[in-house]
Short mmCIF file of C-alpha atoms in Angstrom, two decimals:
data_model
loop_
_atom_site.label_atom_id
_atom_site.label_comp_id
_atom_site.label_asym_id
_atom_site.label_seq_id
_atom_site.Cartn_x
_atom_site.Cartn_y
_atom_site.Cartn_z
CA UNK A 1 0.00 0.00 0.00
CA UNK A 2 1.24 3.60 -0.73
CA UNK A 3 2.13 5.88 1.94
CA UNK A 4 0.01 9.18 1.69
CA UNK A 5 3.01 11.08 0.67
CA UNK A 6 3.29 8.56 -2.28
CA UNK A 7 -0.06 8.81 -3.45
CA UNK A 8 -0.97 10.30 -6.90
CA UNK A 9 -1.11 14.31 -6.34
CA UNK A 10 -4.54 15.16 -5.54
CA UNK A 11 -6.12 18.07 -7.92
CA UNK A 12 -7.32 20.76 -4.73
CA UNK A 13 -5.60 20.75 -1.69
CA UNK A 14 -8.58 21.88 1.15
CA UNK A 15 -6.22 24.06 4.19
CA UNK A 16 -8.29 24.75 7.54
CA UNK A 17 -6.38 27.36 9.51
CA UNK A 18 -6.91 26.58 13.45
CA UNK A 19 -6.30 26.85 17.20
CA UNK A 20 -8.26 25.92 20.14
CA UNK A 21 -11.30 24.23 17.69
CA UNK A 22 -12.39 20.97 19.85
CA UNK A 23 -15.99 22.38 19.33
CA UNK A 24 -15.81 23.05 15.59
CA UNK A 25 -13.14 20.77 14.27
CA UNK A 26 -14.76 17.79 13.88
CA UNK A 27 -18.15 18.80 12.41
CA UNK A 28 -15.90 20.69 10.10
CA UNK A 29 -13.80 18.02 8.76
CA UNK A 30 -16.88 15.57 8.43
CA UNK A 31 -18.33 18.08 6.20
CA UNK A 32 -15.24 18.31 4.08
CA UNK A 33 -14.34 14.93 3.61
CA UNK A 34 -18.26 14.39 2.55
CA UNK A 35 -17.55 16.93 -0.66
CA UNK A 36 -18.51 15.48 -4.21
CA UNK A 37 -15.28 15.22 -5.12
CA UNK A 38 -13.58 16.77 -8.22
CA UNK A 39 -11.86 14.67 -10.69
CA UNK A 40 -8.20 14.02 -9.23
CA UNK A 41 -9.31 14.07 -5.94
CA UNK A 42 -8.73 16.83 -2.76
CA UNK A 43 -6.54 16.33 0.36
CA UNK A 44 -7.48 18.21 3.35
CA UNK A 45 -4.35 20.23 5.19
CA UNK A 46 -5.31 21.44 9.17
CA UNK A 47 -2.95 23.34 10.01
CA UNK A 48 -2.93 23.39 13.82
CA UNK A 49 -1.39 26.35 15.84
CA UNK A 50 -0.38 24.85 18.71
CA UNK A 51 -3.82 24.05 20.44
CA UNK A 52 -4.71 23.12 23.63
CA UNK A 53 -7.88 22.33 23.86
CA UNK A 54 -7.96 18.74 22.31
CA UNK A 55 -7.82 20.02 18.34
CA UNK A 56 -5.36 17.95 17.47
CA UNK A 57 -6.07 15.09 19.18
CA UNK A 58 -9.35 15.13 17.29
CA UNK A 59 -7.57 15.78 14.02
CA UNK A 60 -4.81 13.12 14.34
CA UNK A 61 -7.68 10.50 15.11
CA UNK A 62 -9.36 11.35 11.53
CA UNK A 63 -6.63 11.94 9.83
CA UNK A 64 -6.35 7.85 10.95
CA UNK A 65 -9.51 7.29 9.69
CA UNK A 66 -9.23 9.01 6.48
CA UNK A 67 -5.85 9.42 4.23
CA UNK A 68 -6.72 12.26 2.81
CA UNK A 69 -6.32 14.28 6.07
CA UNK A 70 -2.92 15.38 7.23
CA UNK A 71 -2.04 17.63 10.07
CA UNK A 72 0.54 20.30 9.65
CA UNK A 73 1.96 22.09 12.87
CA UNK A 74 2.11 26.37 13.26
CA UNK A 75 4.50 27.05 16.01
CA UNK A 76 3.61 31.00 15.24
CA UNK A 77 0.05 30.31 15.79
CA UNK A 78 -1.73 33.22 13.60
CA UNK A 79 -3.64 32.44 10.26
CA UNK A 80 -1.61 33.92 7.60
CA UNK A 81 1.43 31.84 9.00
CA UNK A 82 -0.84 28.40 9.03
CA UNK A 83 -2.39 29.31 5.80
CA UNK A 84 1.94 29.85 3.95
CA UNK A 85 2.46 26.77 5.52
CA UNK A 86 -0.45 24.82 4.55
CA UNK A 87 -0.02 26.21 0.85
CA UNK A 88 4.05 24.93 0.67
CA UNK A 89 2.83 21.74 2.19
CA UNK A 90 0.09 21.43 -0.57
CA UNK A 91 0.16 18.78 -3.54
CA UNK A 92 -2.67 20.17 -5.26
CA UNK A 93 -2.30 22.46 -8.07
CA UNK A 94 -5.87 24.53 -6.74
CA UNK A 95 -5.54 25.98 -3.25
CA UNK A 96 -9.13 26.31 -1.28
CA UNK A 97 -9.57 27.97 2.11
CA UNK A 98 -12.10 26.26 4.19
CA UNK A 99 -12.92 28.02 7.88
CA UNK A 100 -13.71 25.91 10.58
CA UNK A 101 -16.72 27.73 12.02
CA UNK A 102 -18.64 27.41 8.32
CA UNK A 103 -20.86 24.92 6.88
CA UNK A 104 -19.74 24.30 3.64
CA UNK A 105 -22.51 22.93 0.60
CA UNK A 106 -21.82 19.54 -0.61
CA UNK A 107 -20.76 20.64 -4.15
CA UNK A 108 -18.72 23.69 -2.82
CA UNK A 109 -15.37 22.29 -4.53
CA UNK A 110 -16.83 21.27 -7.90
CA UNK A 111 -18.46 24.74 -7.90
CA UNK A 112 -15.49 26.44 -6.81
CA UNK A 113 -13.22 24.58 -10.06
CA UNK A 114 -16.49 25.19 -12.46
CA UNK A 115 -16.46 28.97 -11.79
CA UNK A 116 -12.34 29.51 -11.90
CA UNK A 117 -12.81 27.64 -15.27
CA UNK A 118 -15.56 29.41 -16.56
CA UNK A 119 -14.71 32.72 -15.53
CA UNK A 120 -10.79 32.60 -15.77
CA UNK A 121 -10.45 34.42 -12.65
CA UNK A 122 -7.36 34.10 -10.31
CA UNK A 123 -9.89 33.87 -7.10
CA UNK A 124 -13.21 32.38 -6.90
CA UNK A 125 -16.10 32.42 -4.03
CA UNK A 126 -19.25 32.44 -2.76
CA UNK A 127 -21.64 35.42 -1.41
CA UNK A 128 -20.96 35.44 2.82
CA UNK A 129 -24.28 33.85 4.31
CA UNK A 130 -25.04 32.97 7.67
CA UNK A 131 -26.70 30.75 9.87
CA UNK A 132 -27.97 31.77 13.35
CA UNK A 133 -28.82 30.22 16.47
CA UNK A 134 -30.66 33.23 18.90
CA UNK A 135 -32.44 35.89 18.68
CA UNK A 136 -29.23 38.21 18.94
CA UNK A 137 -27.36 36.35 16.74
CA UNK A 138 -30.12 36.32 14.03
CA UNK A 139 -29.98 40.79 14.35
CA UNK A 140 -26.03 40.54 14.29
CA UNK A 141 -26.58 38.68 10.79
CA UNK A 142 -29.38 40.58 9.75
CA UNK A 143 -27.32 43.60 10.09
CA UNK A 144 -24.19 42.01 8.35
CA UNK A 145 -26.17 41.66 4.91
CA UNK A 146 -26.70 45.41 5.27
CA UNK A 147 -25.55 48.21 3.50
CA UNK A 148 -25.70 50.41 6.57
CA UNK A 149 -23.61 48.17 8.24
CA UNK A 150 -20.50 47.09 5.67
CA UNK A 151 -21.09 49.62 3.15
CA UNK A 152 -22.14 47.51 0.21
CA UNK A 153 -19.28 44.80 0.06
CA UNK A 154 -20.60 42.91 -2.94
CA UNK A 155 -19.73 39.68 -1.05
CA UNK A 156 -22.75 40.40 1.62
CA UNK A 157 -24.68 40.35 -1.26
CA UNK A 158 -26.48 36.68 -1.88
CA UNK A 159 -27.85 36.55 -5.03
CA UNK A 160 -24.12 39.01 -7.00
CA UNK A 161 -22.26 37.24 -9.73
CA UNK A 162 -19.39 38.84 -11.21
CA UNK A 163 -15.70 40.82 -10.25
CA UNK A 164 -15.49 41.85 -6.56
CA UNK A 165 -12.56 43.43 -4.56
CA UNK A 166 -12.52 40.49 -2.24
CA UNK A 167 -14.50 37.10 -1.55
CA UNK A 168 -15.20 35.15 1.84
CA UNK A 169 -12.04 32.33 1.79
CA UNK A 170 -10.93 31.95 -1.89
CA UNK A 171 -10.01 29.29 -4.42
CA UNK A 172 -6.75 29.86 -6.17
CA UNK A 173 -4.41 28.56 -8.53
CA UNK A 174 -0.81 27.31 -6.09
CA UNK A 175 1.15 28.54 -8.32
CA UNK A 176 -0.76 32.34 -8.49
CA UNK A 177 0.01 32.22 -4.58
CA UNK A 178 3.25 31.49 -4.92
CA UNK A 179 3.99 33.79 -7.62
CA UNK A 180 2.23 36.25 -5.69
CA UNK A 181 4.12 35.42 -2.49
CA UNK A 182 1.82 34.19 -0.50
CA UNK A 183 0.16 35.75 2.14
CA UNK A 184 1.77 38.43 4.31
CA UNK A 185 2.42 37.00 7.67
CA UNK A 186 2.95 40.07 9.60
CA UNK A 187 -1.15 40.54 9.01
CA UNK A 188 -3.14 38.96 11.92
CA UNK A 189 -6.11 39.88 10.21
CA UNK A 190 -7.38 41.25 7.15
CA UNK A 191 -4.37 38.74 5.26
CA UNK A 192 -6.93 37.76 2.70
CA UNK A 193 -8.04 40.95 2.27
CA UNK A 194 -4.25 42.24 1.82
CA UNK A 195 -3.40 39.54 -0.76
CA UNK A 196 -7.12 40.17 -2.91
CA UNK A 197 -5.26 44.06 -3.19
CA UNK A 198 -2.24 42.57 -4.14
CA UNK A 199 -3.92 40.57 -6.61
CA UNK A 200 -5.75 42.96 -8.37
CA UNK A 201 -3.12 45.27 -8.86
CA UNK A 202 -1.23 42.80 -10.34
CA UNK A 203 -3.94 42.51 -12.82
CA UNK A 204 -5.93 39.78 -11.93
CA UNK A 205 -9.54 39.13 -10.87
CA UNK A 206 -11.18 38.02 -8.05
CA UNK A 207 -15.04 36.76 -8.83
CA UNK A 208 -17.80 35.73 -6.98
CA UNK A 209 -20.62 33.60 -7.67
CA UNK A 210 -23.89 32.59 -5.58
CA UNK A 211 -23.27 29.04 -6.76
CA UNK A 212 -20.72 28.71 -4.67
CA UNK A 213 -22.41 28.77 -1.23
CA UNK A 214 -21.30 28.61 2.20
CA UNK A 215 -23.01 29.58 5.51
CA UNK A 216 -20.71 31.18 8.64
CA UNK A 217 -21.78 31.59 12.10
CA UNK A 218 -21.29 35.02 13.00
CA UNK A 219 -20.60 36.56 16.47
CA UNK A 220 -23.30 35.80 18.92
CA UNK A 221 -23.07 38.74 21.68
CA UNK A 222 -22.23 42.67 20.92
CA UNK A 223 -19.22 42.21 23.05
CA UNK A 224 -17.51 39.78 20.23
CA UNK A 225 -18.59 41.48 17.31
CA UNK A 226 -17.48 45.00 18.74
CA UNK A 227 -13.76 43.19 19.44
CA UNK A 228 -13.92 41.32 15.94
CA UNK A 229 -14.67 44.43 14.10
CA UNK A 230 -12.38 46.27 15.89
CA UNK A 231 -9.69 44.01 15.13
CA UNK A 232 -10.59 44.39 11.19
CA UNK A 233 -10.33 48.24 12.15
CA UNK A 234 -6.58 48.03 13.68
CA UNK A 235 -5.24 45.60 10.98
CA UNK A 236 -6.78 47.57 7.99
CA UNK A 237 -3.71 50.04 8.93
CA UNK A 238 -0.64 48.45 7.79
CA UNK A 239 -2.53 47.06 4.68
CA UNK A 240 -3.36 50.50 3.51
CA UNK A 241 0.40 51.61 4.91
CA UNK A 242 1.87 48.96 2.77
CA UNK A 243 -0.06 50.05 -0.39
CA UNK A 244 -0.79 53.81 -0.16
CA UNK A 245 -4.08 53.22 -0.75
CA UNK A 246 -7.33 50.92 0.52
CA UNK A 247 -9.13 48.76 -1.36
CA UNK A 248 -12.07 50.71 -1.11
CA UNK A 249 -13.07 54.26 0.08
CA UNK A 250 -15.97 52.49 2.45
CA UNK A 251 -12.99 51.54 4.59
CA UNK A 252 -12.37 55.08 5.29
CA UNK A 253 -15.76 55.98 6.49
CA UNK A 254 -15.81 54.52 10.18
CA UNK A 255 -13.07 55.58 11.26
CA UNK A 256 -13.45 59.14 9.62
CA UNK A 257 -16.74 58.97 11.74
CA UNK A 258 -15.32 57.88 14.77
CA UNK A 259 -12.46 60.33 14.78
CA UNK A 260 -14.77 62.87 14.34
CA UNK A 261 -16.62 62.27 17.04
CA UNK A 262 -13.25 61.49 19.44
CA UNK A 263 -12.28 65.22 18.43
CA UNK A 264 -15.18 66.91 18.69
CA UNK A 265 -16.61 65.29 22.28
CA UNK A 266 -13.98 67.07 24.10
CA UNK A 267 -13.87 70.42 22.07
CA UNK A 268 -17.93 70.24 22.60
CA UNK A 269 -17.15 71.31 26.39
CA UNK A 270 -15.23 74.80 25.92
CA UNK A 271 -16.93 75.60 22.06
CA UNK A 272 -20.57 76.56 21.71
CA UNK A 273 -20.30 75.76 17.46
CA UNK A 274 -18.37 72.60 18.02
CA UNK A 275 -21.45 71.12 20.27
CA UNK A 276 -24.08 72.37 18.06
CA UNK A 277 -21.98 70.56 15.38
CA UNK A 278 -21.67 67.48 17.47
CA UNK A 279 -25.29 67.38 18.26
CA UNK A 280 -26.23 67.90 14.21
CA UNK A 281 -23.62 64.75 13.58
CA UNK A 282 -25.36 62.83 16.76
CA UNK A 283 -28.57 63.46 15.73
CA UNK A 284 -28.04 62.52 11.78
CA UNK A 285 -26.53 59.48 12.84
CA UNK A 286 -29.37 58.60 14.84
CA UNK A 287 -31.74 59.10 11.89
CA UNK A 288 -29.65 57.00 9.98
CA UNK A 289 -29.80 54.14 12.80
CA UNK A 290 -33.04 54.12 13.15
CA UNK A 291 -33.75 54.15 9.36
CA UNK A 292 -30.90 51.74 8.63
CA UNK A 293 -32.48 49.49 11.78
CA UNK A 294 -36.39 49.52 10.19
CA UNK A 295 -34.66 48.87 6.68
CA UNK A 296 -33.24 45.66 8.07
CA UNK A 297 -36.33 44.93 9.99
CA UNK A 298 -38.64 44.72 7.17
CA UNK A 299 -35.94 42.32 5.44
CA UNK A 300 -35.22 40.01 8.19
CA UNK A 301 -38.17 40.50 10.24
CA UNK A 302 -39.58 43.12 12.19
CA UNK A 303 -39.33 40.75 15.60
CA UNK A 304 -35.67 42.38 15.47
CA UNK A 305 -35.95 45.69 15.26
CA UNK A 306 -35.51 46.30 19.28
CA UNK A 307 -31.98 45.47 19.25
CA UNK A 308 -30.87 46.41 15.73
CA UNK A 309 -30.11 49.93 16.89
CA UNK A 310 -27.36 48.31 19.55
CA UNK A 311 -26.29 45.74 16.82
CA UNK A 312 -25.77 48.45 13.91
CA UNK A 313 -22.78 50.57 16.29
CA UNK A 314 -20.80 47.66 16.93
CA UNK A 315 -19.78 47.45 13.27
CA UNK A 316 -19.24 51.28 12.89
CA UNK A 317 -17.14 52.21 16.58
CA UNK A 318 -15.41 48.62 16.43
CA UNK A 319 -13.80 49.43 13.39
CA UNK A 320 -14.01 53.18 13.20
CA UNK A 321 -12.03 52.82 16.86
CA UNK A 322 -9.75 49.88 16.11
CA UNK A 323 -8.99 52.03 12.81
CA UNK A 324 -8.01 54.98 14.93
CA UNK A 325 -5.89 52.92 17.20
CA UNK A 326 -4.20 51.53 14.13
CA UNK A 327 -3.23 54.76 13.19
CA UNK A 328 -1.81 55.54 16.45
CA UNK A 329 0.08 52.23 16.70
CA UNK A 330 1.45 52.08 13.11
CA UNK A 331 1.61 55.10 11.75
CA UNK A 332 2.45 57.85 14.50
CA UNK A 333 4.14 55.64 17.16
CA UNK A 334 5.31 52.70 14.74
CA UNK A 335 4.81 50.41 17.50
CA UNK A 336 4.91 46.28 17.05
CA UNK A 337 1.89 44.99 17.17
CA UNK A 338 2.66 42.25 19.71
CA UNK A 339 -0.02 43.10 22.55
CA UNK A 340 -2.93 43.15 20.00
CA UNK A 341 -1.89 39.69 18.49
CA UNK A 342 -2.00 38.63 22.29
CA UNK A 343 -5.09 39.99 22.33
CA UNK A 344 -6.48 38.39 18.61
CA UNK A 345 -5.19 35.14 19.95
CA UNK A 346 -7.23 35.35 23.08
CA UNK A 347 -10.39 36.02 20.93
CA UNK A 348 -10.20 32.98 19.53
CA UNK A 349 -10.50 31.16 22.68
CA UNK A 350 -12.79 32.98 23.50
CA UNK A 351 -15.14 32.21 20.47
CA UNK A 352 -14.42 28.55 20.82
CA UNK A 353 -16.07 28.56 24.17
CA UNK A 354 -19.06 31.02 23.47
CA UNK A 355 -19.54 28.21 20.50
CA UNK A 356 -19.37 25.17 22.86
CA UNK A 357 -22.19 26.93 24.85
CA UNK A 358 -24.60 28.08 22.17
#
């Protein structure tokens, strides 16, 4: 019998990014390995960052079970490091991200392979659709297909099919990574993101398509999706100090809004004009909640329109603020960024035990 490593190549290699899963891991990988499979055949790559919790114990006894599962170590423990090494330890020639806290549809590879052939694009997904558990969890979703919340990204968007600046996870060629070189490790979030830029400048397209569907399980309490938005905030930063530009102006807007109101609170106590203009931005922004929150409603059901006016500030201070302190970190004290990837790491224990509970 052939070893794995001596088995024919495989055409997609599948690489699962992880730490601390033991609640996800497992449902993940059984949905994986249960893809109609393409012709060649996919291996599955979890890369493991050094968990604690039982993840690899769980992976090494499927990867047992199955030989298409191998289980790659990241002593550096952040996802842009797992998903470099993941992508060098690949055999496939086609490189697909899979997250372990989303369902994935049973034809999600073929899909992926039929659109990057069809299309010709360098990057292929799916729109970003969720599935919910609560009644909180169901506003925090309703407000992430939202324009008032994200702007218009085209990849909240369920039913969009064509060019995009970005798509949830990706399908790529290996050999466009690699070319590319890879993703940069020194982002502990927004990597994808970062590399999508890179991509496009260099002339390629990224493209989405609803046929290739996939359902993630956004934050469940205001706490997490405040921290997880303000962690997209902080690490848009370097990306736009590495390319003197963002991807998109939208990525501007919270933190424009949040600075204004972090100058203008303070100035609002010795200046008459400055808190009559603070109370016109206050009360505009209010109008827009409120309309933004009845918007939503009428989509997603009015039953949620009591606590869409809490949900819809999380996304705008999380990232407006994290953007700010970005700035602060990066650009005016060029600072490491060593206590807020202490802090990104923690998150992700954190989520692993708010999903064992819900």
């Amino acid at each position: 019998m052939l070893s794995a490593s001596e088995d024919p190549a495989p055409a997609v290699s599948v690489i699962i990014p992880c730490r601390n899963e033991a609640g996800w891991i497992e449902k993940c990988l059984e949905g994986v390995l249960q893809f109609q499979s393409p012709p060649g055949g996919f291996e599955v790559i979890v890369v493991d960052g050094a968990s604690d919790d039982g993840t690899r114990e769980i992976v090494a006894r499927i990867a047992a079970q199955d030989r298409r599962v191998r289980l790659v170590d990241n002593p550096q423990r952040t996802t842009p490091h797992a998903l470099n090494l993941g992508i060098l330890a690949a055999r496939g020639e086609t490189i697909v991200r899979v997250d372990a806290h989303t369902e994935y549809a049973p034809d999600y590879l073929v899909q992926c392979l039929a659109v990057k052939h069809e299309t010709g694009a360098d990057n292929v997904g799916g729109p970003a659709l969720t599935r919910c558990h609560s009644y909180l969890h169901r506003a925090i979703a309703a407000a992430y297909h939202s324009r008032f919340a994200v702007g218009g990204a085209l990849f909240h968007q369920a039913t969009y099919e064509g060019p995009v600046d970005t798509v949830p996870y990706g399908c790529y060629s290996r050999a466009r990574l690699l070319e590319l070189g890879l993703f940069d490790e020194r982002l502990v979030r927004n990597q994808d993101d970062e590399l999508n830029l890179r991509l496009a400048r260099a002339g390629g397209t990224i493209w989405q398509s609803p046929r290739i569907r996939s359902w993630y399980s956004p934050r469940a309490s205001l706490a997490g999706l405040f921290r997880q938005y303000w962690q997209y905030g902080y690490w848009k930063v370097p990306v736009i100090q590495k390319h003197g530009r963002p991807a998109s102006l939208r990525h501007l807007v919270p933190g424009a809004f949040a600075g204004g109101l972090t100058v203008m609170a303070p100035l609002a106590l010795f200046s008459p004009l400055v808190a009559g203009l603070l109370a016109v931005v206050l009360a505009a922004y209010l109008v827009l909640l409120l309309a933004g929150s009845a918007l939503t409603a009428a989509r997603a059901g009015w039953k949620l329109l009591p606590v869409l006016p809490a949900v819809f500030p999380c996304y705008h201070l999380g990232y407006g603020l994290g953007f700010l302190f970005g700035l602060w970190d990066f650009a005016l004290c060029r600072r490491t960024a060593g206590r807020f990837v202490a802090l990104t790491r923690g998150s992700v224990a954190s989520r692993q035990r708010q999903g064992a509970s819900g």
